[in-house]
Coordinates of C-alpha atoms in Angstrom, one line a residue:
M18 CA -10.1 -19.6 88.3
D19 CA -13.0 -18.8 90.7
I20 CA -16.5 -19.3 89.2
E21 CA -19.6 -17.8 90.7
E22 CA -23.1 -18.1 89.3
Y23 CA -25.9 -15.5 89.2
V24 CA -24.0 -12.8 90.9
P25 CA -26.0 -9.5 91.1
F26 CA -24.4 -6.6 89.2
S27 CA -25.4 -4.5 92.2
R28 CA -22.5 -6.2 94.0
L29 CA -20.1 -5.6 91.1
T30 CA -20.6 -2.0 90.0
T31 CA -20.3 1.3 91.8
F32 CA -23.8 2.3 90.7
R33 CA -25.1 -0.7 92.8
T34 CA -27.8 -1.5 90.3
G35 CA -28.4 -4.4 87.9
G36 CA -29.6 -8.0 88.0
P37 CA -27.5 -11.1 88.0
V38 CA -24.8 -12.0 85.6
R39 CA -24.9 -15.7 84.6
F40 CA -21.3 -16.3 85.6
L41 CA -18.6 -14.3 87.2
L42 CA -15.0 -15.6 86.5
T43 CA -12.3 -14.2 88.7
L44 CA -8.8 -15.0 87.4
K45 CA -5.6 -15.1 89.4
G46 CA -3.5 -14.3 86.4
E47 CA -3.0 -14.3 82.6
S48 CA -2.3 -18.1 82.7
E49 CA -6.0 -18.8 83.5
I50 CA -7.4 -16.9 80.4
P51 CA -7.5 -20.1 78.2
E52 CA -9.6 -21.8 80.9
A53 CA -12.0 -18.8 80.9
R54 CA -12.3 -18.8 77.1
A55 CA -13.0 -22.6 77.1
F56 CA -15.6 -22.2 79.9
A57 CA -17.4 -19.4 78.0
E58 CA -17.3 -21.4 74.8
K59 CA -18.7 -24.5 76.5
K60 CA -21.5 -22.5 77.9
A61 CA -22.1 -20.7 74.6
L62 CA -21.9 -17.3 76.3
P63 CA -20.0 -14.1 75.5
L64 CA -17.0 -13.3 77.6
V65 CA -17.3 -9.8 78.9
P66 CA -14.4 -8.0 80.6
L67 CA -15.2 -6.5 83.9
G68 CA -12.8 -4.2 85.8
G69 CA -13.8 -2.6 89.0
G70 CA -17.3 -1.9 87.8
S71 CA -16.8 1.8 88.3
N72 CA -17.8 2.8 84.7
M73 CA -20.6 0.4 84.0
L74 CA -24.3 0.5 84.2
A75 CA -25.7 -3.0 84.1
P76 CA -29.2 -4.2 83.0
D77 CA -31.9 -4.6 85.6
Q78 CA -32.9 -8.0 84.2
G79 CA -29.3 -9.2 84.4
L80 CA -27.0 -10.4 81.6
E81 CA -26.6 -13.9 80.1
A82 CA -22.8 -13.7 79.8
A83 CA -19.6 -14.8 81.6
C84 CA -18.0 -11.7 83.0
V85 CA -14.3 -12.0 83.6
R86 CA -12.1 -10.0 85.9
F87 CA -8.7 -10.3 87.5
A88 CA -8.1 -10.6 91.3
P89 CA -6.2 -7.7 92.9
S90 CA -2.6 -8.1 91.6
S91 CA 0.9 -6.9 91.7
I92 CA 2.9 -3.8 90.9
V93 CA 6.6 -4.1 89.9
V94 CA 8.9 -1.1 89.6
S95 CA 12.1 -0.9 87.5
E96 CA 14.6 1.9 88.1
S97 CA 16.4 4.0 85.5
E98 CA 18.4 7.2 86.0
D99 CA 15.5 9.7 85.6
T100 CA 12.4 7.5 85.6
R101 CA 10.7 4.5 87.0
L102 CA 8.8 2.0 84.9
Y103 CA 5.7 0.6 86.6
A104 CA 4.6 -2.9 85.4
V105 CA 1.1 -3.2 86.7
E106 CA -1.1 -6.2 86.4
A107 CA -4.6 -5.4 85.2
G108 CA -6.4 -6.3 88.4
A109 CA -4.5 -3.9 90.6
S110 CA -6.5 -1.0 92.1
W111 CA -5.7 2.2 90.2
D112 CA -5.6 4.3 93.3
V113 CA -3.3 1.8 95.1
L114 CA -1.0 2.3 92.1
V115 CA -1.2 6.1 92.5
A116 CA -0.5 5.9 96.2
H117 CA 2.5 3.6 95.5
A118 CA 3.9 6.0 92.9
V119 CA 3.5 9.0 95.2
A120 CA 5.2 7.1 98.1
D121 CA 8.1 6.3 95.7
G122 CA 8.4 10.0 94.7
S123 CA 7.3 9.2 91.1
W124 CA 5.6 12.0 89.2
G125 CA 2.9 11.8 86.6
V126 CA -0.2 10.2 88.0
E127 CA -0.8 12.2 91.2
N128 CA -3.6 14.3 89.5
L129 CA -5.4 11.0 88.9
S130 CA -5.8 10.2 92.6
A131 CA -9.0 8.7 94.1
I132 CA -10.4 7.5 90.7
P133 CA -12.0 4.1 91.4
G134 CA -11.5 1.1 89.3
T135 CA -8.6 -1.1 88.1
A136 CA -5.4 -0.4 86.3
G137 CA -6.6 -2.3 83.2
A138 CA -9.9 -0.5 83.0
A139 CA -8.1 2.8 83.4
V140 CA -6.4 2.2 80.0
V141 CA -9.6 1.3 78.3
Q142 CA -11.2 4.6 79.3
N143 CA -8.0 6.7 79.1
I144 CA -9.0 8.2 82.4
G145 CA -8.3 11.8 83.0
A146 CA -8.8 14.5 85.7
Y147 CA -7.4 17.8 86.8
G148 CA -5.3 18.5 83.7
A149 CA -3.8 15.0 83.4
A150 CA -4.6 11.8 81.5
L151 CA -3.4 8.2 81.8
S152 CA -2.0 8.5 78.2
D153 CA 0.5 11.1 79.5
T154 CA 2.6 8.4 81.2
F155 CA 1.6 5.3 79.3
E156 CA 4.3 3.2 77.7
K157 CA 2.6 -0.1 76.6
A158 CA 0.0 -2.7 77.5
V159 CA -0.4 -6.4 77.0
A160 CA -3.8 -7.8 76.2
V161 CA -5.4 -11.1 75.1
D162 CA -7.5 -11.2 72.0
L163 CA -10.5 -13.0 73.3
G164 CA -11.5 -14.1 69.8
N165 CA -8.4 -16.2 69.1
G166 CA -6.6 -16.3 72.4
E167 CA -3.5 -14.5 71.1
L168 CA -1.4 -12.3 73.4
V169 CA -0.9 -8.8 71.8
E170 CA 1.4 -6.0 72.9
F171 CA 0.1 -2.4 72.3
S172 CA 2.3 0.6 72.1
K173 CA 1.0 4.0 72.9
D174 CA 0.3 4.7 69.2
D175 CA -1.4 1.3 68.9
C176 CA -3.8 2.3 71.7
A177 CA -5.2 5.3 69.7
F178 CA -5.8 7.2 72.8
G179 CA -8.3 10.1 72.7
Y180 CA -10.6 12.0 75.0
R181 CA -11.8 9.2 77.3
T182 CA -11.3 6.6 74.6
S183 CA -8.8 4.0 73.3
V184 CA -8.6 1.1 70.8
F185 CA -9.9 -1.1 73.6
K186 CA -13.0 1.0 74.1
E187 CA -13.7 1.1 70.4
N188 CA -13.3 -2.7 70.2
R189 CA -15.4 -3.4 73.3
D190 CA -15.1 -7.0 74.7
R191 CA -12.5 -8.0 72.1
Y192 CA -9.5 -7.5 74.3
L193 CA -8.8 -8.4 77.9
I194 CA -5.9 -6.2 79.2
T195 CA -3.5 -8.3 81.4
K196 CA -0.7 -5.8 82.2
I197 CA 0.0 -2.1 81.7
F198 CA 3.3 -0.2 81.8
L199 CA 3.6 3.4 82.9
R200 CA 6.8 5.5 82.9
L201 CA 6.9 8.1 85.7
S202 CA 9.4 10.8 86.4
K203 CA 11.8 11.1 89.3
T204 CA 12.1 14.8 88.6
P205 CA 9.4 17.0 90.2
R206 CA 6.9 18.0 87.5
P207 CA 3.9 19.6 89.4
N208 CA 0.9 20.0 87.1
I209 CA -1.4 22.5 88.8
S210 CA -2.8 24.2 85.7
Y211 CA -6.3 23.1 86.5
R212 CA -8.2 25.9 88.2
D213 CA -9.0 24.2 91.5
L214 CA -5.4 23.2 92.0
K215 CA -4.1 26.5 90.9
N216 CA -6.3 28.3 93.4
R217 CA -5.4 25.8 96.1
F218 CA -1.7 26.4 95.9
E219 CA -1.7 30.1 94.9
G220 CA 1.7 30.3 93.3
A221 CA 3.5 27.9 95.7
V222 CA 5.3 24.9 94.3
P223 CA 3.6 21.9 95.9
A224 CA 5.2 18.6 96.9
L225 CA 4.0 15.4 95.3
A226 CA 2.0 14.3 98.3
D227 CA 0.4 17.7 98.6
I228 CA -1.0 17.4 95.1
R229 CA -2.4 14.0 95.8
N230 CA -4.0 15.1 99.0
A231 CA -5.5 18.2 97.3
V232 CA -7.0 16.1 94.5
I233 CA -8.5 13.7 97.0
E234 CA -10.0 16.6 99.0
I235 CA -11.4 18.3 95.9
R236 CA -13.0 15.1 94.7
K237 CA -14.5 14.5 98.1
G238 CA -16.1 17.9 97.9
K239 CA -17.5 17.4 94.4
F240 CA -18.5 13.7 94.2
P241 CA -20.9 11.5 96.2
S242 CA -19.5 9.2 98.8
L243 CA -19.7 5.6 97.6
S244 CA -20.5 4.6 101.2
E245 CA -23.8 6.5 100.8
F246 CA -24.8 6.6 97.1
G247 CA -24.2 4.7 93.9
T248 CA -22.4 6.6 91.2
A249 CA -19.9 6.3 88.3
G250 CA -18.7 9.9 88.7
S251 CA -19.2 12.1 85.6
F252 CA -21.9 10.4 83.5
F253 CA -21.5 12.2 80.2
L254 CA -18.6 13.2 78.0
N255 CA -17.9 16.8 77.3
P256 CA -19.2 17.5 73.7
I257 CA -16.6 18.2 71.0
V258 CA -18.0 20.1 68.0
M259 CA -16.7 22.1 65.0
E260 CA -16.1 25.7 65.7
A261 CA -18.8 26.8 63.3
E262 CA -21.4 25.0 65.5
T263 CA -20.5 27.2 68.5
F264 CA -21.3 30.6 66.8
S265 CA -25.0 30.6 67.5
L266 CA -24.4 29.4 71.1
R267 CA -21.8 32.1 71.7
A268 CA -24.3 34.7 70.5
R269 CA -26.9 33.4 73.0
F270 CA -24.4 32.7 75.8
P271 CA -21.4 35.1 75.4
E272 CA -19.8 33.8 78.7
M273 CA -19.8 30.2 77.5
P274 CA -16.2 28.9 77.8
V275 CA -14.8 26.8 74.9
F276 CA -11.5 25.1 74.5
D277 CA -9.8 24.6 71.1
L278 CA -8.3 21.2 70.7
P279 CA -4.9 20.5 69.1
E280 CA -6.4 17.8 66.9
G281 CA -9.2 20.1 65.7
G282 CA -12.6 20.9 67.0
V283 CA -13.8 22.7 70.1
K284 CA -14.6 21.2 73.5
I285 CA -17.5 22.7 75.4
P286 CA -17.6 22.2 79.2
L287 CA -20.8 20.3 79.7
A288 CA -21.0 21.3 83.4
W289 CA -21.4 24.9 82.3
L290 CA -24.2 24.1 79.9
F291 CA -26.0 22.1 82.6
D292 CA -25.6 24.9 85.1
H293 CA -26.4 27.9 82.9
V294 CA -28.7 26.5 80.2
L295 CA -30.6 23.6 81.8
N296 CA -30.1 24.1 85.6
V297 CA -30.2 20.3 86.1
K298 CA -28.9 20.1 89.6
G299 CA -31.4 18.2 91.8
M300 CA -33.4 16.8 88.8
R301 CA -34.6 13.3 89.6
I302 CA -36.4 10.3 88.2
G303 CA -37.2 7.6 90.7
K304 CA -34.2 7.1 93.0
A305 CA -31.7 8.6 90.6
F306 CA -30.8 12.3 90.7
V307 CA -28.3 14.9 89.6
W308 CA -25.7 15.5 92.3
E309 CA -26.1 19.1 93.7
K310 CA -22.3 19.7 93.8
Q311 CA -21.5 18.6 90.3
P312 CA -24.1 18.5 87.5
L313 CA -22.2 16.0 85.4
V314 CA -22.7 13.4 88.2
I315 CA -25.8 11.1 88.4
A316 CA -26.2 9.6 91.9
A317 CA -28.4 6.7 92.9
E318 CA -30.1 6.1 96.2
M319 CA -30.4 2.7 97.8
G320 CA -32.9 0.7 95.8
A321 CA -32.5 2.7 92.6
S322 CA -32.9 0.8 89.3
T323 CA -30.8 1.1 86.1
R324 CA -33.9 2.2 84.4
D325 CA -34.2 5.2 86.8
I326 CA -30.6 6.2 85.9
V327 CA -31.0 5.7 82.1
S328 CA -34.3 7.6 82.0
L329 CA -32.8 10.5 83.9
S330 CA -29.8 10.6 81.6
E331 CA -32.0 10.4 78.5
K332 CA -34.2 13.2 79.8
I333 CA -31.1 15.5 80.3
A334 CA -29.7 14.7 76.9
D335 CA -33.0 15.4 75.2
L336 CA -33.4 18.7 77.0
L337 CA -30.0 19.8 76.1
Y338 CA -30.5 18.9 72.4
E339 CA -33.8 20.8 72.4
K340 CA -32.1 24.0 73.7
T341 CA -28.7 23.8 72.0
A342 CA -28.9 21.2 69.2
I343 CA -25.8 19.6 70.9
G344 CA -25.9 15.9 71.2
I345 CA -24.2 14.2 74.2
I346 CA -23.2 10.7 74.9
P347 CA -22.5 8.8 78.2
E348 CA -19.0 8.3 79.5
V349 CA -20.4 5.4 81.4
R350 CA -20.9 2.1 79.6
V351 CA -24.6 1.5 79.5
I352 CA -25.6 -2.1 78.8
E353 CA -29.2 -1.6 80.1
R354 CA -30.7 -2.6 76.8
E355 CA -28.8 -5.9 76.5
S356 CA -31.1 -8.8 77.5
R357 CA -30.4 -12.0 79.3

């Protein structure tokens, strides 16, 4: 186990903001978890799982905690007649996994290309993009209960996946995922239902690598380059409301798209509300601003603070509520209010 002290969150998160975490513990594997638990207990500090830092906004004043993460780790593939089972250690890069699967000719995660972060964190968030979600191919996960040190296996049902959520997100900091298992198809199953992909291929049947390359290109056109700006991608979750709540909005905005959900409720595309109701693109506080090419994205210039980003997000949420009575919540984990 590698132990570092007072490591700035600006080095650990894609927003590149935040003060120092008291300790950063980097584990080589599952066998070092008892040592990490003992260390945190000795220091009387909470043990906070940290993936790739691509969905976290850390406090400017730092955090009195022991953050724990896995070093980049392995991907093992098992063959069956029609599928491949990918056993992926939690510290593996998600996009390295996707590239590996595409190179193997395995279908199911190509639409999730170029999403930053680790494989373990991808399960916590149930990442999704371009008509696909991690839960579509998920088989099981193994995690350690940080409270008692027990190893627990989670089936797909156990994970209680929903829109950008899971049992791991609902029980934040209780579990540390050690390994995930995805079952991918050897049979071509192109998913180009998402408008940008449908327009890109115009009725053609794309190859697996073509879909991955198209997704990467689309994302480059919509999202800030991490070499230039800090960001966590889409900052807010699309709101899900009861159908009755949309009646007055539809009367005011007849062109507003809505999507009925199989489990009940209606999802409203937040980007549409931001563009047509608020016109938030370019809005800024300090060195944080709304990305011009995608209104769901908050970007941060060099030297931005977490407070800049939080203030901007709160301003946007307040404005939307004033105009529509719709409340929105961050997709990003915001721990700005937690003190050291």
